[in-house]
Amino acid sequence: MRRLALLLGLLTALPALAAEREVAPGPGRLAAAIAGAAPGDVLVLQDGAYPGPVTIDKPLTITGPEGAVVDGTGQGSVVTIDAPDVLLRGFTVTGSGTKNEDLDAGVKILKGADRAVIDRLALTDNMHGIDVHGGRDAQVTGNRITGRQNRQMNERGNGIYVWNSPGTLLDGNTIRYGRDGIFSNASASSIYRNNVMRDLRFAVHFMYTRNTEVSGNVSIGNHLGFAIMFSDRAKILNNLSLGDREHGLMLNYANNADVTGNLIRGGTKKCLFIYNAHKNLIWDNRFQNCGIGIHFTAGSERNVLTGNAFIANREQVKYVGTRFMEWSHEGRGNFWSDHPAYDLNGDGVADGSYRPNDLIDHILWSQPAASLLTGSPAVQLVRWSQSSFPATLPGGVTDSHPLMRPLTIPVPPEIEAFEAEVAGRWAKGSYDDIDPDDIASH
């Protein structure tokens, strides 16, 4: 009897098994199912429309096919998560409100709604796709987000907005149209990886973000690929920026970043822009076919550049400053496609140093009208004398150990097809309307 009583006590102490409930489409039915569910229940949607919006205020799983459409009917956020341990999977979320100031979104994860999982949803026609707004340790994986296409890009919302949400994982999402693909603001200690972002203002936009990894992402045909601003200890690893219009990568008041393994190719303006950014390690990246390979300005100090490849950029380096900068580290510099180098001892390092700019370049940057004189004998004499007598050079960049061979970074064929499509569009002048000053102000 004593053993039986103990067994009965254990059984009654166990939580009730989660129930799986099918939810038929129709107005109010999803909200009613949420209200009637017990924590831990699984709600299974069917093909059809589920007019909303709805709020999830207990730990639940909601799953269904893509043909199950939760529609916010233009009122605020479509699905608001206000409880921990909620999982959404598979269905479609559409029709949020239009108020950017309220951050209307397809899915909104509130503070305290920790460990939310948003997996393989189709999110269309929402102001913001997913707003991770204070919930910790969210996992946003494999979602397809198609933003709005207002004529003015800055009137649109972001694909995924992360605010003050440490531990967020964004993995394998595809984001097209809208304003920014991923906007991370005042957040920390997260991972954003393997996302594909197209036809946006910025693919990834950091503001006041700390200790966060951006790895394996693809930015194609955006105005700016990866904008790391006012942030610390970012890891920018193995990303692709292909045909991004303004900059591929920007470090603006960004410090202590690790930037490696990235390919930035085909930007019409700048592959890499560094503005007042300090103590960054920039190594083993490939910067190719941009207007400017690297634009380096505003007193940026104690940055290390080594092992990078600068290939066929119209201007390899634009350094605005008078200090002498050494761009090699421990006997290993960078590869420069316009450096006619020799390597007599075969150690892979060129026998002569590389200087990308001279006094004439500085004059042209400050006085563009002087370009009319670049072919004159006097200008050519100045350039010859500075190349022959380095002591006459002003401050600038020197690579004392340039490399003889560039590193290669492969691009998958399906991504190359997107890149070719974008190149054709840029050539025709077909792109979204955006004020170039808005890019510059960031």
mmCIF file of N, CA and C in Angstrom, residues 13-120:
data_model
loop_
_atom_site.group_PDB
_atom_site.id
_atom_site.type_symbol
_atom_site.label_atom_id
_atom_site.label_comp_id
_atom_site.label_asym_id
_atom_site.label_seq_id
_atom_site.Cartn_x
_atom_site.Cartn_y
_atom_site.Cartn_z
ATOM 1 N N ALA A 13 1.946 14.365 -9.429
ATOM 2 C CA ALA A 13 2.882 15.492 -9.451
ATOM 3 C C ALA A 13 3.333 15.839 -10.859
ATOM 4 N N LEU A 14 3.265 14.889 -11.831
ATOM 5 C CA LEU A 14 3.690 15.142 -13.199
ATOM 6 C C LEU A 14 2.723 16.084 -13.895
ATOM 7 N N PRO A 15 3.231 16.996 -14.749
ATOM 8 C CA PRO A 15 2.328 17.880 -15.489
ATOM 9 C C PRO A 15 1.499 17.088 -16.490
ATOM 10 N N ALA A 16 0.331 17.621 -16.785
ATOM 11 C CA ALA A 16 -0.526 16.964 -17.764
ATOM 12 C C ALA A 16 0.145 16.986 -19.125
ATOM 13 N N LEU A 17 -0.036 15.917 -19.907
ATOM 14 C CA LEU A 17 0.545 15.865 -21.232
ATOM 15 C C LEU A 17 -0.049 16.952 -22.111
ATOM 16 N N ALA A 18 0.813 17.575 -22.942
ATOM 17 C CA ALA A 18 0.329 18.618 -23.841
ATOM 18 C C ALA A 18 -0.661 18.039 -24.834
ATOM 19 N N ALA A 19 -1.726 18.767 -25.061
ATOM 20 C CA ALA A 19 -2.744 18.331 -26.008
ATOM 21 C C ALA A 19 -2.468 18.942 -27.370
ATOM 22 N N GLU A 20 -2.808 18.212 -28.434
ATOM 23 C CA GLU A 20 -2.718 18.729 -29.798
ATOM 24 C C GLU A 20 -4.123 18.999 -30.289
ATOM 25 N N ARG A 21 -4.370 20.211 -30.706
ATOM 26 C CA ARG A 21 -5.724 20.629 -31.081
ATOM 27 C C ARG A 21 -5.715 21.202 -32.492
ATOM 28 N N GLU A 22 -6.590 20.750 -33.344
ATOM 29 C CA GLU A 22 -6.745 21.335 -34.664
ATOM 30 C C GLU A 22 -7.621 22.569 -34.564
ATOM 31 N N VAL A 23 -7.228 23.605 -35.318
ATOM 32 C CA VAL A 23 -7.965 24.863 -35.303
ATOM 33 C C VAL A 23 -8.456 25.140 -36.715
ATOM 34 N N ALA A 24 -9.755 25.203 -36.893
ATOM 35 C CA ALA A 24 -10.326 25.471 -38.201
ATOM 36 C C ALA A 24 -10.209 26.953 -38.528
ATOM 37 N N PRO A 25 -10.067 27.305 -39.816
ATOM 38 C CA PRO A 25 -9.986 28.724 -40.184
ATOM 39 C C PRO A 25 -11.292 29.440 -39.915
ATOM 40 N N GLY A 26 -11.179 30.760 -39.833
ATOM 41 C CA GLY A 26 -12.371 31.571 -39.632
ATOM 42 C C GLY A 26 -12.102 32.697 -38.658
ATOM 43 N N PRO A 27 -12.918 33.760 -38.710
ATOM 44 C CA PRO A 27 -12.722 34.908 -37.826
ATOM 45 C C PRO A 27 -12.815 34.514 -36.356
ATOM 46 N N GLY A 28 -11.858 34.949 -35.566
ATOM 47 C CA GLY A 28 -11.877 34.747 -34.125
ATOM 48 C C GLY A 28 -11.514 33.364 -33.646
ATOM 49 N N ARG A 29 -11.344 32.404 -34.537
ATOM 50 C CA ARG A 29 -11.129 31.029 -34.083
ATOM 51 C C ARG A 29 -9.737 30.796 -33.508
ATOM 52 N N LEU A 30 -8.725 31.438 -34.085
ATOM 53 C CA LEU A 30 -7.394 31.259 -33.526
ATOM 54 C C LEU A 30 -7.295 31.916 -32.152
ATOM 55 N N ALA A 31 -7.847 33.113 -32.006
ATOM 56 C CA ALA A 31 -7.842 33.779 -30.701
ATOM 57 C C ALA A 31 -8.573 32.948 -29.661
ATOM 58 N N ALA A 32 -9.702 32.351 -30.044
ATOM 59 C CA ALA A 32 -10.456 31.512 -29.105
ATOM 60 C C ALA A 32 -9.657 30.269 -28.739
ATOM 61 N N ALA A 33 -8.972 29.675 -29.718
ATOM 62 C CA ALA A 33 -8.178 28.476 -29.437
ATOM 63 C C ALA A 33 -7.028 28.795 -28.482
ATOM 64 N N ILE A 34 -6.415 29.967 -28.644
ATOM 65 C CA ILE A 34 -5.338 30.372 -27.738
ATOM 66 C C ILE A 34 -5.892 30.570 -26.327
ATOM 67 N N ALA A 35 -7.038 31.218 -26.228
ATOM 68 C CA ALA A 35 -7.635 31.464 -24.916
ATOM 69 C C ALA A 35 -8.004 30.157 -24.217
ATOM 70 N N GLY A 36 -8.441 29.148 -24.968
ATOM 71 C CA GLY A 36 -8.881 27.897 -24.377
ATOM 72 C C GLY A 36 -7.791 26.862 -24.194
ATOM 73 N N ALA A 37 -6.584 27.156 -24.675
ATOM 74 C CA ALA A 37 -5.496 26.178 -24.595
ATOM 75 C C ALA A 37 -4.827 26.214 -23.228
ATOM 76 N N ALA A 38 -4.238 25.090 -22.869
ATOM 77 C CA ALA A 38 -3.426 25.006 -21.656
ATOM 78 C C ALA A 38 -1.966 25.228 -22.027
ATOM 79 N N PRO A 39 -1.147 25.748 -21.109
ATOM 80 C CA PRO A 39 0.273 25.907 -21.407
ATOM 81 C C PRO A 39 0.894 24.618 -21.919
ATOM 82 N N GLY A 40 1.650 24.724 -22.996
ATOM 83 C CA GLY A 40 2.289 23.561 -23.596
ATOM 84 C C GLY A 40 1.492 22.910 -24.701
ATOM 85 N N ASP A 41 0.260 23.315 -24.917
ATOM 86 C CA ASP A 41 -0.548 22.708 -25.981
ATOM 87 C C ASP A 41 0.007 23.051 -27.359
ATOM 88 N N VAL A 42 -0.377 22.222 -28.340
ATOM 89 C CA VAL A 42 0.009 22.407 -29.739
ATOM 90 C C VAL A 42 -1.254 22.707 -30.536
ATOM 91 N N LEU A 43 -1.284 23.853 -31.196
ATOM 92 C CA LEU A 43 -2.410 24.234 -32.036
ATOM 93 C C LEU A 43 -2.004 24.044 -33.492
ATOM 94 N N VAL A 44 -2.780 23.250 -34.218
ATOM 95 C CA VAL A 44 -2.463 22.901 -35.596
ATOM 96 C C VAL A 44 -3.446 23.615 -36.518
ATOM 97 N N LEU A 45 -2.933 24.540 -37.338
ATOM 98 C CA LEU A 45 -3.773 25.283 -38.269
ATOM 99 C C LEU A 45 -3.976 24.492 -39.547
ATOM 100 N N GLN A 46 -5.048 24.807 -40.262
ATOM 101 C CA GLN A 46 -5.347 24.192 -41.548
ATOM 102 C C GLN A 46 -5.274 25.261 -42.634
ATOM 103 N N ASP A 47 -5.294 24.838 -43.889
ATOM 104 C CA ASP A 47 -5.343 25.802 -44.986
ATOM 105 C C ASP A 47 -6.562 26.697 -44.820
ATOM 106 N N GLY A 48 -6.339 27.997 -45.016
ATOM 107 C CA GLY A 48 -7.441 28.932 -44.887
ATOM 108 C C GLY A 48 -7.006 30.187 -44.155
ATOM 109 N N ALA A 49 -7.939 31.131 -44.014
ATOM 110 C CA ALA A 49 -7.641 32.441 -43.429
ATOM 111 C C ALA A 49 -8.006 32.472 -41.952
ATOM 112 N N TYR A 50 -7.123 33.075 -41.178
ATOM 113 C CA TYR A 50 -7.324 33.273 -39.745
ATOM 114 C C TYR A 50 -7.194 34.771 -39.467
ATOM 115 N N PRO A 51 -8.286 35.534 -39.632
ATOM 116 C CA PRO A 51 -8.192 36.972 -39.384
ATOM 117 C C PRO A 51 -7.783 37.256 -37.943
ATOM 118 N N GLY A 52 -6.900 38.231 -37.787
ATOM 119 C CA GLY A 52 -6.390 38.592 -36.475
ATOM 120 C C GLY A 52 -6.617 40.060 -36.219
ATOM 121 N N PRO A 53 -5.727 40.661 -35.433
ATOM 122 C CA PRO A 53 -4.490 40.117 -34.856
ATOM 123 C C PRO A 53 -4.748 39.237 -33.638
ATOM 124 N N VAL A 54 -3.674 38.543 -33.170
ATOM 125 C CA VAL A 54 -3.784 37.685 -32.002
ATOM 126 C C VAL A 54 -2.589 37.917 -31.078
ATOM 127 N N THR A 55 -2.790 37.632 -29.787
ATOM 128 C CA THR A 55 -1.724 37.691 -28.794
ATOM 129 C C THR A 55 -1.605 36.332 -28.120
ATOM 130 N N ILE A 56 -0.381 35.842 -28.007
ATOM 131 C CA ILE A 56 -0.115 34.550 -27.358
ATOM 132 C C ILE A 56 0.430 34.859 -25.967
ATOM 133 N N ASP A 57 -0.328 34.509 -24.927
ATOM 134 C CA ASP A 57 0.013 34.889 -23.564
ATOM 135 C C ASP A 57 0.342 33.694 -22.679
ATOM 136 N N LYS A 58 0.675 32.558 -23.308
ATOM 137 C CA LYS A 58 1.068 31.361 -22.556
ATOM 138 C C LYS A 58 1.987 30.526 -23.439
ATOM 139 N N PRO A 59 2.802 29.658 -22.875
ATOM 140 C CA PRO A 59 3.673 28.816 -23.704
ATOM 141 C C PRO A 59 2.855 27.881 -24.593
ATOM 142 N N LEU A 60 2.952 28.079 -25.910
ATOM 143 C CA LEU A 60 2.200 27.280 -26.875
ATOM 144 C C LEU A 60 3.062 27.018 -28.095
ATOM 145 N N THR A 61 2.687 25.979 -28.847
ATOM 146 C CA THR A 61 3.205 25.737 -30.185
ATOM 147 C C THR A 61 2.067 25.927 -31.166
ATOM 148 N N ILE A 62 2.293 26.751 -32.186
ATOM 149 C CA ILE A 62 1.312 26.925 -33.262
ATOM 150 C C ILE A 62 2.004 26.576 -34.558
ATOM 151 N N THR A 63 1.447 25.599 -35.260
ATOM 152 C CA THR A 63 2.072 25.127 -36.487
ATOM 153 C C THR A 63 1.015 24.950 -37.558
ATOM 154 N N GLY A 64 1.451 24.922 -38.808
ATOM 155 C CA GLY A 64 0.510 24.734 -39.896
ATOM 156 C C GLY A 64 1.193 24.879 -41.232
ATOM 157 N N PRO A 65 0.483 24.595 -42.321
ATOM 158 C CA PRO A 65 1.067 24.719 -43.664
ATOM 159 C C PRO A 65 1.116 26.179 -44.095
ATOM 160 N N GLU A 66 1.841 26.441 -45.188
ATOM 161 C CA GLU A 66 1.935 27.812 -45.676
ATOM 162 C C GLU A 66 0.582 28.357 -46.100
ATOM 163 N N GLY A 67 -0.324 27.458 -46.476
ATOM 164 C CA GLY A 67 -1.660 27.884 -46.872
ATOM 165 C C GLY A 67 -2.537 28.341 -45.722
ATOM 166 N N ALA A 68 -2.089 28.148 -44.493
ATOM 167 C CA ALA A 68 -2.784 28.701 -43.333
ATOM 168 C C ALA A 68 -2.290 30.132 -43.138
ATOM 169 N N VAL A 69 -3.174 31.116 -43.290
ATOM 170 C CA VAL A 69 -2.770 32.516 -43.346
ATOM 171 C C VAL A 69 -3.358 33.275 -42.160
ATOM 172 N N VAL A 70 -2.478 33.716 -41.271
ATOM 173 C CA VAL A 70 -2.894 34.570 -40.169
ATOM 174 C C VAL A 70 -2.761 36.012 -40.655
ATOM 175 N N ASP A 71 -3.889 36.717 -40.718
ATOM 176 C CA ASP A 71 -3.955 38.038 -41.352
ATOM 177 C C ASP A 71 -4.310 39.084 -40.294
ATOM 178 N N GLY A 72 -3.427 40.070 -40.145
ATOM 179 C CA GLY A 72 -3.666 41.116 -39.155
ATOM 180 C C GLY A 72 -4.675 42.152 -39.573
ATOM 181 N N THR A 73 -5.144 42.089 -40.812
ATOM 182 C CA THR A 73 -6.153 43.011 -41.348
ATOM 183 C C THR A 73 -5.778 44.475 -41.118
ATOM 184 N N GLY A 74 -4.473 44.764 -41.137
ATOM 185 C CA GLY A 74 -4.020 46.145 -41.045
ATOM 186 C C GLY A 74 -4.062 46.753 -39.663
ATOM 187 N N GLN A 75 -4.133 45.916 -38.620
ATOM 188 C CA GLN A 75 -4.258 46.426 -37.251
ATOM 189 C C GLN A 75 -3.049 46.022 -36.407
ATOM 190 N N GLY A 76 -2.125 46.940 -36.195
ATOM 191 C CA GLY A 76 -0.992 46.679 -35.314
ATOM 192 C C GLY A 76 -0.146 45.511 -35.770
ATOM 193 N N SER A 77 0.402 44.773 -34.805
ATOM 194 C CA SER A 77 1.191 43.581 -35.111
ATOM 195 C C SER A 77 0.261 42.376 -35.253
ATOM 196 N N VAL A 78 0.596 41.500 -36.185
ATOM 197 C CA VAL A 78 -0.304 40.385 -36.491
ATOM 198 C C VAL A 78 -0.297 39.363 -35.352
ATOM 199 N N VAL A 79 0.885 38.886 -34.969
ATOM 200 C CA VAL A 79 1.027 37.926 -33.874
ATOM 201 C C VAL A 79 1.963 38.543 -32.841
ATOM 202 N N THR A 80 1.458 38.760 -31.638
ATOM 203 C CA THR A 80 2.272 39.282 -30.545
ATOM 204 C C THR A 80 2.522 38.164 -29.544
ATOM 205 N N ILE A 81 3.784 37.939 -29.229
ATOM 206 C CA ILE A 81 4.154 36.895 -28.277
ATOM 207 C C ILE A 81 4.472 37.565 -26.948
ATOM 208 N N ASP A 82 3.690 37.223 -25.916
ATOM 209 C CA ASP A 82 3.810 37.836 -24.589
ATOM 210 C C ASP A 82 3.943 36.762 -23.513
ATOM 211 N N ALA A 83 4.658 35.681 -23.852
ATOM 212 C CA ALA A 83 4.890 34.586 -22.902
ATOM 213 C C ALA A 83 6.146 33.854 -23.338
ATOM 214 N N PRO A 84 6.852 33.233 -22.414
ATOM 215 C CA PRO A 84 8.049 32.482 -22.802
ATOM 216 C C PRO A 84 7.700 31.172 -23.492
ATOM 217 N N ASP A 85 8.706 30.604 -24.179
ATOM 218 C CA ASP A 85 8.632 29.241 -24.720
ATOM 219 C C ASP A 85 7.481 29.060 -25.709
ATOM 220 N N VAL A 86 7.350 30.004 -26.624
ATOM 221 C CA VAL A 86 6.361 29.909 -27.704
ATOM 222 C C VAL A 86 7.083 29.494 -28.976
ATOM 223 N N LEU A 87 6.464 28.597 -29.745
ATOM 224 C CA LEU A 87 7.019 28.158 -31.025
ATOM 225 C C LEU A 87 5.984 28.380 -32.120
ATOM 226 N N LEU A 88 6.396 29.076 -33.184
ATOM 227 C CA LEU A 88 5.561 29.258 -34.384
ATOM 228 C C LEU A 88 6.281 28.607 -35.552
ATOM 229 N N ARG A 89 5.539 27.826 -36.351
ATOM 230 C CA ARG A 89 6.218 27.111 -37.446
ATOM 231 C C ARG A 89 5.300 26.922 -38.649
ATOM 232 N N GLY A 90 5.818 27.306 -39.839
ATOM 233 C CA GLY A 90 5.272 26.820 -41.095
ATOM 234 C C GLY A 90 4.244 27.660 -41.794
ATOM 235 N N PHE A 91 3.427 28.436 -41.100
ATOM 236 C CA PHE A 91 2.283 29.089 -41.734
ATOM 237 C C PHE A 91 2.663 30.480 -42.255
ATOM 238 N N THR A 92 1.694 31.206 -42.768
ATOM 239 C CA THR A 92 1.902 32.533 -43.352
ATOM 240 C C THR A 92 1.373 33.604 -42.414
ATOM 241 N N VAL A 93 2.103 34.701 -42.314
ATOM 242 C CA VAL A 93 1.692 35.842 -41.490
ATOM 243 C C VAL A 93 1.719 37.080 -42.376
ATOM 244 N N THR A 94 0.611 37.799 -42.442
ATOM 245 C CA THR A 94 0.516 38.936 -43.356
ATOM 246 C C THR A 94 -0.388 40.009 -42.780
ATOM 247 N N GLY A 95 -0.286 41.214 -43.348
ATOM 248 C CA GLY A 95 -1.268 42.259 -43.093
ATOM 249 C C GLY A 95 -1.124 43.000 -41.782
ATOM 250 N N SER A 96 0.104 43.351 -41.405
ATOM 251 C CA SER A 96 0.258 44.172 -40.192
ATOM 252 C C SER A 96 -0.237 45.587 -40.459
ATOM 253 N N GLY A 97 -0.235 46.397 -39.383
ATOM 254 C CA GLY A 97 -0.542 47.802 -39.543
ATOM 255 C C GLY A 97 0.575 48.536 -40.270
ATOM 256 N N THR A 98 0.416 49.842 -40.414
ATOM 257 C CA THR A 98 1.347 50.644 -41.219
ATOM 258 C C THR A 98 2.128 51.657 -40.398
ATOM 259 N N LYS A 99 2.058 51.573 -39.068
ATOM 260 C CA LYS A 99 2.694 52.579 -38.223
ATOM 261 C C LYS A 99 4.124 52.174 -37.895
ATOM 262 N N ASN A 100 5.066 52.855 -38.534
ATOM 263 C CA ASN A 100 6.465 52.567 -38.260
ATOM 264 C C ASN A 100 6.843 52.972 -36.841
ATOM 265 N N GLU A 101 6.235 54.059 -36.345
ATOM 266 C CA GLU A 101 6.567 54.506 -34.997
ATOM 267 C C GLU A 101 6.120 53.508 -33.929
ATOM 268 N N ASP A 102 5.120 52.680 -34.236
ATOM 269 C CA ASP A 102 4.671 51.635 -33.299
ATOM 270 C C ASP A 102 5.350 50.296 -33.556
ATOM 271 N N LEU A 103 6.223 50.249 -34.553
ATOM 272 C CA LEU A 103 6.906 49.008 -34.944
ATOM 273 C C LEU A 103 5.901 47.890 -35.213
ATOM 274 N N ASP A 104 4.852 48.209 -35.958
ATOM 275 C CA ASP A 104 3.922 47.164 -36.388
ATOM 276 C C ASP A 104 4.686 46.081 -37.125
ATOM 277 N N ALA A 105 4.391 44.818 -36.803
ATOM 278 C CA ALA A 105 5.192 43.718 -37.339
ATOM 279 C C ALA A 105 4.320 42.503 -37.610
ATOM 280 N N GLY A 106 4.866 41.596 -38.425
ATOM 281 C CA GLY A 106 4.198 40.320 -38.611
ATOM 282 C C GLY A 106 4.191 39.522 -37.320
ATOM 283 N N VAL A 107 5.372 39.408 -36.696
ATOM 284 C CA VAL A 107 5.513 38.751 -35.397
ATOM 285 C C VAL A 107 6.293 39.675 -34.482
ATOM 286 N N LYS A 108 5.763 39.945 -33.297
ATOM 287 C CA LYS A 108 6.435 40.781 -32.304
ATOM 288 C C LYS A 108 6.678 39.945 -31.048
ATOM 289 N N ILE A 109 7.937 39.929 -30.579
ATOM 290 C CA ILE A 109 8.339 39.175 -29.393
ATOM 291 C C ILE A 109 8.653 40.181 -28.293
ATOM 292 N N LEU A 110 7.821 40.234 -27.249
ATOM 293 C CA LEU A 110 7.949 41.250 -26.220
ATOM 294 C C LEU A 110 8.966 40.867 -25.145
ATOM 295 N N LYS A 111 9.337 41.835 -24.340
ATOM 296 C CA LYS A 111 10.211 41.592 -23.200
ATOM 297 C C LYS A 111 9.579 40.568 -22.271
ATOM 298 N N GLY A 112 10.360 39.584 -21.857
ATOM 299 C CA GLY A 112 9.855 38.500 -21.018
ATOM 300 C C GLY A 112 9.410 37.295 -21.809
ATOM 301 N N ALA A 113 9.205 37.472 -23.111
ATOM 302 C CA ALA A 113 8.820 36.334 -23.967
ATOM 303 C C ALA A 113 10.087 35.633 -24.434
ATOM 304 N N ASP A 114 10.790 35.029 -23.493
ATOM 305 C CA ASP A 114 12.100 34.448 -23.769
ATOM 306 C C ASP A 114 11.969 33.103 -24.474
ATOM 307 N N ARG A 115 13.037 32.755 -25.197
ATOM 308 C CA ARG A 115 13.185 31.450 -25.861
ATOM 309 C C ARG A 115 12.107 31.211 -26.923
ATOM 310 N N ALA A 116 11.616 32.271 -27.549
ATOM 311 C CA ALA A 116 10.676 32.108 -28.662
ATOM 312 C C ALA A 116 11.397 31.475 -29.849
ATOM 313 N N VAL A 117 10.674 30.619 -30.575
ATOM 314 C CA VAL A 117 11.193 30.007 -31.793
ATOM 315 C C VAL A 117 10.250 30.372 -32.938
ATOM 316 N N ILE A 118 10.780 31.045 -33.954
ATOM 317 C CA ILE A 118 10.008 31.430 -35.141
ATOM 318 C C ILE A 118 10.667 30.717 -36.313
ATOM 319 N N ASP A 119 10.016 29.693 -36.832
ATOM 320 C CA ASP A 119 10.680 28.780 -37.757
ATOM 321 C C ASP A 119 9.861 28.579 -39.024
ATOM 322 N N ARG A 120 10.478 28.873 -40.144
ATOM 323 C CA ARG A 120 9.944 28.574 -41.480
ATOM 324 C C ARG A 120 8.564 29.186 -41.728
#
